[in-house]
Coordinates of C-alpha atoms in Angstrom, one line a residue:
D1 CA 56.1 48.9 -78.2
S2 CA 53.9 46.1 -77.0
E3 CA 55.0 42.6 -75.9
A4 CA 52.7 39.6 -76.1
V5 CA 52.5 37.8 -72.8
T6 CA 51.2 34.2 -72.7
V7 CA 49.5 33.1 -69.5
T8 CA 49.0 29.4 -69.0
V9 CA 45.8 28.6 -67.3
P10 CA 45.5 25.1 -65.8
P11 CA 42.6 23.1 -67.0
P12 CA 39.6 23.2 -64.6
G13 CA 39.6 20.3 -62.1
P14 CA 37.0 17.6 -62.1
V15 CA 33.6 18.7 -60.8
T16 CA 32.3 17.2 -57.6
R17 CA 28.5 16.4 -57.7
L18 CA 26.2 14.9 -55.0
S19 CA 22.7 13.7 -55.8
G20 CA 19.9 11.7 -54.3
Q21 CA 16.2 11.7 -53.4
V22 CA 13.9 12.8 -50.6
I23 CA 10.8 10.8 -50.0
T24 CA 7.9 10.7 -47.5
T25 CA 5.0 8.5 -46.5
G26 CA 4.6 5.5 -48.7
G27 CA 7.7 6.3 -50.6
A28 CA 6.2 9.3 -52.3
P29 CA 8.7 12.0 -53.5
L30 CA 8.9 15.1 -51.4
A31 CA 9.4 18.4 -53.2
G32 CA 10.7 21.7 -51.8
V33 CA 13.2 20.3 -49.3
R34 CA 16.3 22.5 -48.9
L35 CA 19.6 20.7 -48.7
E36 CA 22.8 22.6 -47.7
I37 CA 26.4 21.9 -47.3
D38 CA 28.8 24.7 -46.2
G39 CA 26.6 27.5 -47.8
D40 CA 26.0 25.5 -51.1
E41 CA 22.3 24.8 -51.2
T42 CA 19.8 23.1 -53.6
F43 CA 16.1 22.0 -53.4
S44 CA 14.4 18.7 -54.2
D45 CA 12.3 18.9 -57.3
A46 CA 8.8 17.4 -58.0
N47 CA 10.4 13.9 -58.1
G48 CA 12.2 14.4 -54.8
D49 CA 15.5 14.4 -56.7
Y50 CA 18.2 16.9 -55.8
Q51 CA 21.7 17.5 -57.0
F52 CA 24.7 19.6 -55.9
S53 CA 26.3 20.3 -59.3
N54 CA 29.7 21.7 -58.2
L55 CA 30.5 21.2 -54.5
A56 CA 33.4 23.2 -53.1
T57 CA 33.5 21.1 -49.9
T58 CA 34.4 17.5 -50.0
G59 CA 35.6 14.8 -47.5
T60 CA 33.5 14.4 -44.4
V61 CA 30.8 16.9 -44.6
R62 CA 27.6 17.8 -42.8
L63 CA 24.5 17.7 -45.0
L64 CA 21.6 19.7 -43.6
I65 CA 18.2 18.4 -44.8
D66 CA 15.7 21.2 -44.2
G67 CA 12.1 20.0 -44.3
S68 CA 10.7 23.3 -43.1
T69 CA 10.8 24.7 -46.6
V70 CA 8.2 22.1 -47.9
D71 CA 4.7 23.4 -48.9
P72 CA 2.8 23.5 -45.6
A73 CA -0.2 21.9 -47.3
L74 CA 1.8 18.7 -47.3
G75 CA 2.5 18.9 -43.5
T76 CA 5.3 19.9 -41.3
F77 CA 8.6 18.2 -41.7
A78 CA 11.8 17.9 -39.7
V79 CA 15.3 19.4 -40.1
V80 CA 17.9 16.6 -40.2
P81 CA 21.7 17.1 -40.2
E82 CA 23.6 14.1 -41.5
V83 CA 27.4 13.5 -41.7
I84 CA 28.4 12.0 -45.0
A85 CA 31.4 11.4 -47.1
V86 CA 31.8 13.2 -50.4
V87 CA 34.5 12.0 -52.8
P88 CA 36.2 14.9 -54.6
G89 CA 35.9 15.0 -58.5
A90 CA 33.2 12.3 -58.6
D91 CA 29.5 11.9 -59.0
N92 CA 28.4 11.0 -55.5
L93 CA 25.0 9.3 -54.9
L94 CA 23.4 9.3 -51.5
D95 CA 21.5 6.1 -51.3
P96 CA 19.0 4.9 -50.0
P97 CA 16.8 8.0 -50.3
I98 CA 16.3 10.3 -47.3
V99 CA 13.0 9.7 -45.6
L100 CA 11.0 12.7 -44.1
L101 CA 7.7 11.9 -42.4
P102 CA 5.1 14.6 -41.4
L103 CA 5.6 15.5 -37.8
D104 CA 2.9 15.4 -35.1
V105 CA 2.8 19.1 -34.4
D106 CA -0.7 18.8 -32.9
S107 CA 0.8 17.3 -29.7
A108 CA 3.2 20.3 -29.3
D109 CA 3.7 21.8 -25.8
P110 CA 5.2 25.2 -25.0
V111 CA 8.5 25.9 -23.2
N112 CA 8.6 28.6 -20.7
P113 CA 12.2 29.2 -19.6
N114 CA 11.1 30.3 -16.2
L115 CA 9.1 27.1 -15.3
T116 CA 9.4 23.4 -15.6
S117 CA 8.0 22.5 -19.0
V118 CA 6.6 19.0 -19.7
I119 CA 6.5 18.0 -23.3
T120 CA 4.2 15.1 -24.1
S121 CA 3.7 13.1 -27.2
A122 CA 0.4 11.7 -28.4
R123 CA -0.3 8.3 -26.7
F124 CA 1.2 5.4 -28.5
V125 CA -1.3 2.9 -30.1
N126 CA -0.3 -0.7 -30.8
G127 CA -3.2 -2.6 -32.2
L128 CA -6.0 -2.3 -29.6
E129 CA -3.6 -1.4 -26.9
L130 CA -3.2 2.2 -25.8
H131 CA 0.2 3.0 -24.2
E132 CA 1.6 5.9 -22.3
P133 CA 3.1 8.9 -24.2
V134 CA 6.7 9.9 -24.3
T135 CA 7.4 12.7 -21.8
L136 CA 10.3 15.1 -21.8
T137 CA 10.8 17.1 -18.6
I138 CA 12.6 20.4 -19.1
P139 CA 13.6 22.3 -15.8
P140 CA 13.7 26.1 -15.9
G141 CA 16.3 27.5 -18.2
R142 CA 17.6 24.2 -19.5
A143 CA 16.4 24.6 -23.2
V144 CA 18.6 26.9 -25.1
I145 CA 19.3 27.8 -28.8
E146 CA 22.3 26.1 -30.2
G147 CA 25.0 28.6 -31.2
T148 CA 23.7 31.5 -29.2
G149 CA 23.0 30.0 -25.8
Q150 CA 19.8 32.1 -25.5
P151 CA 16.9 30.6 -23.8
F152 CA 14.5 28.8 -26.1
V153 CA 10.9 30.1 -26.1
G154 CA 8.5 28.3 -28.3
D155 CA 6.9 24.9 -28.9
I156 CA 8.5 21.5 -28.9
H157 CA 6.8 18.4 -30.3
I158 CA 7.5 14.7 -30.2
S159 CA 6.6 12.4 -33.1
R160 CA 6.6 8.6 -33.0
I161 CA 8.4 6.8 -35.8
V162 CA 6.3 3.6 -35.9
D163 CA 8.6 1.8 -38.3
P164 CA 12.2 2.5 -37.7
K165 CA 12.7 2.0 -41.5
D166 CA 10.9 5.4 -41.9
G167 CA 13.6 7.3 -40.0
P168 CA 15.5 9.9 -42.0
R169 CA 18.3 7.4 -42.6
P170 CA 18.5 3.6 -42.1
L171 CA 19.4 2.4 -38.6
P172 CA 22.5 0.1 -38.2
P173 CA 21.2 -3.4 -38.7
D174 CA 22.2 -4.4 -35.1
I175 CA 20.0 -1.8 -33.5
V176 CA 16.5 -3.0 -32.6
L177 CA 14.5 -0.2 -31.1
S178 CA 11.5 -0.9 -28.9
A179 CA 10.3 2.7 -29.5
Y180 CA 11.6 5.4 -31.8
I181 CA 10.8 9.1 -31.8
A182 CA 11.8 12.5 -33.3
I183 CA 12.0 15.6 -31.1
Q184 CA 11.8 18.9 -32.9
P185 CA 12.4 21.7 -33.7
F186 CA 16.0 21.3 -34.7
G187 CA 18.6 23.6 -32.9
V188 CA 17.3 23.3 -29.4
V189 CA 20.0 21.9 -27.0
Y190 CA 20.3 21.1 -23.3
P191 CA 23.7 21.8 -22.0
N192 CA 22.5 20.2 -18.8
P193 CA 20.8 17.1 -20.1
V194 CA 17.1 16.5 -19.2
P195 CA 15.1 13.4 -18.4
I196 CA 12.8 11.5 -20.7
S197 CA 10.2 8.7 -20.2
F198 CA 9.1 6.2 -23.0
P199 CA 6.1 3.8 -23.0
N200 CA 7.0 0.2 -22.2
L201 CA 5.6 -1.0 -25.4
E202 CA 6.9 -4.6 -25.1
D203 CA 5.8 -5.2 -21.5
F204 CA 9.3 -5.6 -20.1
P205 CA 9.2 -6.5 -16.3
P206 CA 9.4 -3.7 -13.7
G207 CA 13.0 -2.9 -13.0
S208 CA 14.3 -4.1 -16.4
R209 CA 17.3 -1.9 -17.5
M210 CA 17.1 -0.4 -21.0
D211 CA 19.7 1.5 -23.1
F212 CA 18.7 5.0 -24.6
F213 CA 20.1 6.0 -27.9
A214 CA 20.2 9.3 -29.9
L215 CA 21.5 10.7 -33.1
D216 CA 24.4 13.1 -32.5
H217 CA 24.0 16.0 -35.1
D218 CA 27.7 16.8 -35.0
T219 CA 29.2 13.4 -35.6
G220 CA 26.4 11.6 -37.5
V221 CA 26.5 8.7 -34.9
F222 CA 23.7 7.0 -33.4
E223 CA 25.1 6.6 -29.9
K224 CA 24.1 5.4 -26.4
I225 CA 23.4 8.4 -24.2
G226 CA 22.2 6.7 -21.0
E227 CA 20.1 4.1 -19.4
G228 CA 16.7 3.7 -17.9
L229 CA 14.5 1.5 -15.8
V230 CA 11.0 0.2 -16.3
S231 CA 8.8 1.7 -13.7
A232 CA 7.2 -0.2 -10.8
D233 CA 3.9 -0.3 -12.5
G234 CA 5.4 -1.5 -15.8
K235 CA 3.9 1.3 -17.9
T236 CA 7.0 3.4 -18.7
V237 CA 10.7 3.3 -19.2
D238 CA 12.2 6.2 -17.3
S239 CA 15.7 7.6 -17.9
I240 CA 18.1 7.5 -14.9
G241 CA 18.6 11.1 -14.6
G242 CA 19.1 13.7 -17.4
I243 CA 20.2 12.2 -20.7
V244 CA 18.7 14.2 -23.6
K245 CA 21.2 16.6 -24.9
S246 CA 19.4 18.0 -28.0
N247 CA 16.2 17.8 -30.0
S248 CA 17.0 14.8 -32.3
W249 CA 16.1 11.2 -33.0
H250 CA 15.9 9.0 -29.8
G251 CA 15.1 5.4 -29.1
I252 CA 15.3 2.8 -26.5
V253 CA 16.8 -0.8 -26.7
D254 CA 16.4 -3.9 -24.7
R255 CA 19.9 -4.6 -23.4
K256 CA 19.4 -8.4 -23.3
S257 CA 18.3 -8.7 -26.8
T258 CA 21.1 -6.5 -28.3
R259 CA 23.9 -7.1 -25.9
L260 CA 24.7 -3.4 -25.9
N261 CA 26.5 -3.3 -22.6
S262 CA 29.3 -0.8 -23.3
S263 CA 28.8 2.8 -22.5
H264 CA 31.3 3.5 -25.3
L265 CA 29.3 1.8 -28.1
V266 CA 28.8 4.1 -31.1
I267 CA 27.2 3.3 -34.4
S268 CA 27.7 5.6 -37.4
Y269 CA 25.3 6.5 -40.2
A270 CA 28.2 7.7 -42.4

């Protein structure tokens, strides 16, 4: 004999979606960017549009924006992690679009784990004025690969972001950067932070104190990481000791104009 068994299957829950767009120079759409959240991945299409159609992870998540998958004929693009909020069972839209600009890989310098390595950007040009480059000084053994702790061997490059609006995401409105850069590749960290020097683009007087900010990849927060002083010759703004913790987005801020005098100030992208 057989007996009929009825199994009640609950209806499927609402689907969680996330969509947005990736753009580049002049607002042009950027195709071929890989975007990933906890193993779910998608790619931007010819219009720069992307969509996660059924996300399993919701709440506060880390979105990895991987520009290394873009057609090399278009340039070399950064890898950007961003912490965002995803509402479960909803159509989430990340707005404004993500901006990825071509990186200045021509200025790349090699890292030798056994020697002090000096990474130098191209010199900054403002109108007819030629300014000093950004210089990152890495003592022996300080650059390691995140997650493995193995010494990093390879090239590091520093790219200027001329217009802060062209960073991967908008800066908080009360942050006014005197200079803004991207240090790549992603995934290189400095457990013992290393010093950095910026050009003094706005001719601040020698001895002026500046605040240094960076995007924390784990928290999505653009936070103060240290301070610096304008050099005696007025050409550079040099960090006080080692402050760079990872390859990321960094900038300097005039303390007087922004009133950023608290070492605990943090500003979130999310």
